[in-house]
């Protein structure tokens, strides 16, 4: 993400969240081994991108859908940690 340096936490863009959906089987195997559970497919996650002044994009890890949703709604947040590779 532009302006992000290694060690910064940030809210991902919709495409980054979609990549978790697209690779969730492999990610969930590793996450379950470390944490004891994978990502919930019944949850949707906020992204950092606005749809409009009162709406944000969110991504479903159940079907990969990207939706605009009111900022007053309840969804999960998944912070990303920037790394230098």
Tab-separated table of N, CA and C in Angstrom:
chain	number	residue	atom	x	y	z
A	1	UNK	N	0.847	-1.178	0.000
A	1	UNK	CA	0.000	0.000	0.000
A	1	UNK	C	0.892	1.241	0.000
A	2	UNK	N	0.665	2.191	-0.903
A	2	UNK	CA	1.488	3.399	-0.958
A	2	UNK	C	1.515	4.125	0.388
A	3	UNK	N	2.702	4.583	0.776
A	3	UNK	CA	2.856	5.327	2.017
A	3	UNK	C	3.017	4.451	3.245
A	4	UNK	N	2.978	3.139	3.071
A	4	UNK	CA	3.133	2.217	4.189
A	4	UNK	C	4.575	1.737	4.235
A	5	UNK	N	5.151	1.743	5.439
A	5	UNK	CA	6.521	1.262	5.574
A	5	UNK	C	6.532	0.000	6.440
A	6	UNK	N	7.588	-0.802	6.352
A	6	UNK	CA	7.653	-2.029	7.147
A	6	UNK	C	7.383	-1.752	8.627
A	7	UNK	N	6.541	-2.580	9.222
A	7	UNK	CA	6.173	-2.428	10.630
A	7	UNK	C	4.870	-1.681	10.853
A	8	UNK	N	4.334	-1.022	9.816
A	8	UNK	CA	3.057	-0.307	9.922
A	8	UNK	C	1.893	-1.287	9.832
A	9	UNK	N	0.869	-1.059	10.623
A	9	UNK	CA	-0.390	-1.785	10.488
A	9	UNK	C	-1.294	-0.975	9.578
A	10	UNK	N	-2.069	-1.658	8.756
A	10	UNK	CA	-2.996	-0.941	7.883
A	10	UNK	C	-4.219	-1.798	7.591
A	11	UNK	N	-5.292	-1.148	7.184
A	11	UNK	CA	-6.519	-1.820	6.773
A	11	UNK	C	-6.390	-2.123	5.288
A	12	UNK	N	-6.562	-3.387	4.877
A	12	UNK	CA	-6.298	-3.774	3.490
A	12	UNK	C	-7.319	-3.240	2.490
A	13	UNK	N	-6.887	-3.174	1.245
A	13	UNK	CA	-7.764	-2.826	0.133
A	13	UNK	C	-8.637	-4.038	-0.200
A	14	UNK	N	-9.759	-3.855	-0.900
A	14	UNK	CA	-10.621	-4.985	-1.243
A	14	UNK	C	-9.884	-6.115	-1.961
A	15	UNK	N	-8.992	-5.776	-2.878
A	15	UNK	CA	-8.256	-6.802	-3.620
A	15	UNK	C	-7.351	-7.639	-2.735
A	16	UNK	N	-6.789	-7.034	-1.695
A	16	UNK	CA	-5.949	-7.787	-0.765
A	16	UNK	C	-6.800	-8.773	0.039
A	17	UNK	N	-7.975	-8.329	0.466
A	17	UNK	CA	-8.884	-9.242	1.171
A	17	UNK	C	-9.370	-10.353	0.244
A	18	UNK	N	-9.600	-10.022	-1.018
A	18	UNK	CA	-10.025	-11.041	-1.973
A	18	UNK	C	-8.936	-12.112	-2.130
A	19	UNK	N	-7.675	-11.719	-2.056
A	19	UNK	CA	-6.591	-12.694	-2.161
A	19	UNK	C	-6.617	-13.679	-0.987
A	20	UNK	N	-7.062	-13.233	0.184
A	20	UNK	CA	-7.233	-14.167	1.307
A	20	UNK	C	-8.334	-15.150	0.963
A	21	UNK	N	-9.448	-14.663	0.423
A	21	UNK	CA	-10.530	-15.559	0.005
A	21	UNK	C	-10.015	-16.577	-1.017
A	22	UNK	N	-9.305	-16.106	-2.036
A	22	UNK	CA	-8.840	-16.979	-3.113
A	22	UNK	C	-7.854	-18.039	-2.626
A	23	UNK	N	-7.154	-17.751	-1.535
A	23	UNK	CA	-6.142	-18.670	-1.001
A	23	UNK	C	-6.494	-19.161	0.400
A	24	UNK	N	-7.785	-19.081	0.769
A	24	UNK	CA	-8.163	-19.330	2.159
A	24	UNK	C	-7.928	-20.767	2.625
A	25	UNK	N	-7.980	-21.747	1.743
A	25	UNK	CA	-7.737	-23.127	2.172
A	25	UNK	C	-6.325	-23.261	2.734
A	26	UNK	N	-5.335	-22.811	1.992
A	26	UNK	CA	-3.942	-22.884	2.447
A	26	UNK	C	-3.710	-21.987	3.661
A	27	UNK	N	-4.278	-20.779	3.638
A	27	UNK	CA	-4.113	-19.848	4.762
A	27	UNK	C	-4.760	-20.417	6.014
A	28	UNK	N	-5.966	-20.968	5.887
A	28	UNK	CA	-6.661	-21.519	7.054
A	28	UNK	C	-5.927	-22.712	7.655
A	29	UNK	N	-5.276	-23.527	6.835
A	29	UNK	CA	-4.489	-24.648	7.368
A	29	UNK	C	-3.387	-24.125	8.286
A	30	UNK	N	-2.672	-23.113	7.837
A	30	UNK	CA	-1.587	-22.532	8.639
A	30	UNK	C	-2.135	-21.788	9.843
A	31	UNK	N	-3.198	-21.019	9.640
A	31	UNK	CA	-3.779	-20.255	10.744
A	31	UNK	C	-4.327	-21.183	11.824
A	32	UNK	N	-4.954	-22.276	11.426
A	32	UNK	CA	-5.493	-23.233	12.390
A	32	UNK	C	-4.366	-23.877	13.192
A	33	UNK	N	-3.259	-24.178	12.546
A	33	UNK	CA	-2.120	-24.776	13.248
A	33	UNK	C	-1.557	-23.821	14.301
A	34	UNK	N	-1.590	-22.521	14.012
A	34	UNK	CA	-1.040	-21.523	14.934
A	34	UNK	C	-2.074	-21.087	15.970
A	35	UNK	N	-3.274	-20.775	15.522
A	35	UNK	CA	-4.300	-20.139	16.360
A	35	UNK	C	-5.375	-21.090	16.838
A	36	UNK	N	-5.567	-22.202	16.137
A	36	UNK	CA	-6.620	-23.136	16.519
A	36	UNK	C	-7.897	-22.992	15.717
A	37	UNK	N	-7.972	-21.973	14.858
A	37	UNK	CA	-9.154	-21.805	14.009
A	37	UNK	C	-8.786	-20.988	12.775
A	38	UNK	N	-9.559	-21.183	11.718
A	38	UNK	CA	-9.356	-20.435	10.482
A	38	UNK	C	-10.271	-19.225	10.438
A	39	UNK	N	-10.322	-18.588	9.279
A	39	UNK	CA	-11.224	-17.462	9.085
A	39	UNK	C	-12.657	-17.961	8.991
A	40	UNK	N	-13.585	-17.219	9.553
A	40	UNK	CA	-14.992	-17.576	9.481
A	40	UNK	C	-15.544	-17.223	8.106
A	41	UNK	N	-16.177	-18.189	7.459
A	41	UNK	CA	-16.783	-17.928	6.155
A	41	UNK	C	-18.103	-17.176	6.281
A	42	UNK	N	-18.635	-17.068	7.492
A	42	UNK	CA	-19.892	-16.343	7.675
A	42	UNK	C	-19.652	-14.869	7.977
A	43	UNK	N	-18.415	-14.441	7.995
A	43	UNK	CA	-18.070	-13.051	8.313
A	43	UNK	C	-17.661	-12.288	7.076
A	44	UNK	N	-17.864	-10.983	7.151
A	44	UNK	CA	-17.389	-10.079	6.113
A	44	UNK	C	-16.425	-9.106	6.773
A	45	UNK	N	-15.430	-8.688	6.029
A	45	UNK	CA	-14.345	-7.886	6.570
A	45	UNK	C	-14.285	-6.525	5.895
A	46	UNK	N	-14.129	-5.470	6.721
A	46	UNK	CA	-14.019	-4.111	6.208
A	46	UNK	C	-12.732	-3.955	5.420
A	47	UNK	N	-12.788	-3.158	4.372
A	47	UNK	CA	-11.576	-2.778	3.649
A	47	UNK	C	-11.303	-1.300	3.926
A	48	UNK	N	-10.205	-0.805	3.397
A	48	UNK	CA	-9.864	0.603	3.595
A	48	UNK	C	-10.444	1.507	2.514
A	49	UNK	N	-11.174	0.944	1.589
A	49	UNK	CA	-11.673	1.729	0.450
A	49	UNK	C	-13.121	2.156	0.650
A	50	UNK	N	-13.377	3.442	0.428
A	50	UNK	CA	-14.740	3.967	0.503
A	50	UNK	C	-15.492	3.704	-0.792
A	51	UNK	N	-16.762	3.387	-0.652
A	51	UNK	CA	-17.679	3.275	-1.784
A	51	UNK	C	-18.321	4.636	-2.025
A	52	UNK	N	-18.693	5.293	-0.924
A	52	UNK	CA	-19.237	6.653	-0.945
A	52	UNK	C	-18.957	7.266	0.419
A	53	UNK	N	-19.450	8.479	0.673
A	53	UNK	CA	-19.137	9.155	1.931
A	53	UNK	C	-19.668	8.426	3.165
A	54	UNK	N	-20.684	7.602	3.008
A	54	UNK	CA	-21.218	6.879	4.166
A	54	UNK	C	-21.172	5.354	3.997
A	55	UNK	N	-20.387	4.895	3.013
A	55	UNK	CA	-20.335	3.462	2.706
A	55	UNK	C	-18.894	3.030	2.447
A	56	UNK	N	-18.532	1.873	2.989
A	56	UNK	CA	-17.212	1.280	2.760
A	56	UNK	C	-17.378	-0.028	2.009
A	57	UNK	N	-16.310	-0.471	1.358
A	57	UNK	CA	-16.324	-1.797	0.763
A	57	UNK	C	-16.015	-2.829	1.849
A	58	UNK	N	-16.657	-3.974	1.743
A	58	UNK	CA	-16.368	-5.109	2.610
A	58	UNK	C	-16.253	-6.346	1.724
A	59	UNK	N	-15.553	-7.358	2.214
A	59	UNK	CA	-15.308	-8.566	1.428
A	59	UNK	C	-15.770	-9.776	2.224
A	60	UNK	N	-16.547	-10.634	1.569
A	60	UNK	CA	-17.022	-11.880	2.177
A	60	UNK	C	-15.981	-12.965	1.962
A	61	UNK	N	-15.561	-13.635	3.042
A	61	UNK	CA	-14.652	-14.765	2.888
A	61	UNK	C	-15.427	-16.045	2.613
A	62	UNK	N	-16.755	-15.971	2.567
A	62	UNK	CA	-17.580	-17.117	2.203
A	62	UNK	C	-17.707	-17.298	0.707
A	63	UNK	N	-17.834	-16.165	-0.027
A	63	UNK	CA	-18.029	-16.282	-1.478
A	63	UNK	C	-17.134	-15.346	-2.291
A	64	UNK	N	-16.295	-14.566	-1.631
A	64	UNK	CA	-15.396	-13.657	-2.331
A	64	UNK	C	-16.046	-12.383	-2.816
A	65	UNK	N	-17.336	-12.186	-2.483
A	65	UNK	CA	-18.050	-10.992	-2.925
A	65	UNK	C	-17.503	-9.728	-2.300
A	66	UNK	N	-17.481	-8.655	-3.084
A	66	UNK	CA	-17.059	-7.344	-2.613
A	66	UNK	C	-18.286	-6.446	-2.674
A	67	UNK	N	-18.685	-5.896	-1.523
A	67	UNK	CA	-19.941	-5.160	-1.406
A	67	UNK	C	-19.705	-3.796	-0.776
A	68	UNK	N	-20.528	-2.829	-1.143
A	68	UNK	CA	-20.578	-1.566	-0.429
A	68	UNK	C	-21.527	-1.733	0.744
A	69	UNK	N	-21.157	-1.215	1.907
A	69	UNK	CA	-21.974	-1.400	3.102
A	69	UNK	C	-21.850	-0.175	3.990
A	70	UNK	N	-22.953	0.244	4.583
A	70	UNK	CA	-22.963	1.425	5.440
A	70	UNK	C	-21.947	1.355	6.560
A	71	UNK	N	-21.318	2.483	6.840
A	71	UNK	CA	-20.277	2.529	7.860
A	71	UNK	C	-20.792	2.238	9.263
A	72	UNK	N	-22.100	2.270	9.450
A	72	UNK	CA	-22.649	1.977	10.768
A	72	UNK	C	-22.930	0.482	10.945
A	73	UNK	N	-22.619	-0.340	9.946
A	73	UNK	CA	-22.847	-1.782	10.009
A	73	UNK	C	-21.780	-2.484	10.844
A	74	UNK	N	-22.057	-3.729	11.180
A	74	UNK	CA	-21.126	-4.532	11.966
A	74	UNK	C	-20.450	-5.557	11.074
A	75	UNK	N	-19.155	-5.473	10.985
A	75	UNK	CA	-18.331	-6.429	10.250
A	75	UNK	C	-17.032	-6.599	11.012
A	76	UNK	N	-16.184	-7.476	10.553
A	76	UNK	CA	-14.900	-7.728	11.197
A	76	UNK	C	-13.817	-6.857	10.576
A	77	UNK	N	-12.748	-6.659	11.327
A	77	UNK	CA	-11.588	-5.927	10.846
A	77	UNK	C	-10.408	-6.884	10.873
A	78	UNK	N	-9.653	-6.880	9.809
A	78	UNK	CA	-8.469	-7.722	9.705
A	78	UNK	C	-7.305	-6.810	9.359
A	79	UNK	N	-6.482	-6.488	10.359
A	79	UNK	CA	-5.351	-5.606	10.134
A	79	UNK	C	-4.212	-6.346	9.452
A	80	UNK	N	-3.520	-5.655	8.572
A	80	UNK	CA	-2.349	-6.208	7.883
A	80	UNK	C	-1.102	-5.521	8.444
A	81	UNK	N	-0.031	-6.271	8.560
A	81	UNK	CA	1.257	-5.740	8.974
A	81	UNK	C	2.165	-5.696	7.752
A	82	UNK	N	2.666	-4.509	7.440
A	82	UNK	CA	3.545	-4.363	6.283
A	82	UNK	C	4.905	-4.971	6.570
A	83	UNK	N	5.387	-5.766	5.619
A	83	UNK	CA	6.709	-6.398	5.725
A	83	UNK	C	7.536	-6.073	4.494
A	84	UNK	N	8.808	-6.017	4.650
A	84	UNK	CA	9.691	-5.840	3.503
A	84	UNK	C	10.195	-7.204	3.083
A	85	UNK	N	9.962	-7.555	1.806
A	85	UNK	CA	10.402	-8.855	1.312
A	85	UNK	C	11.385	-8.719	0.183
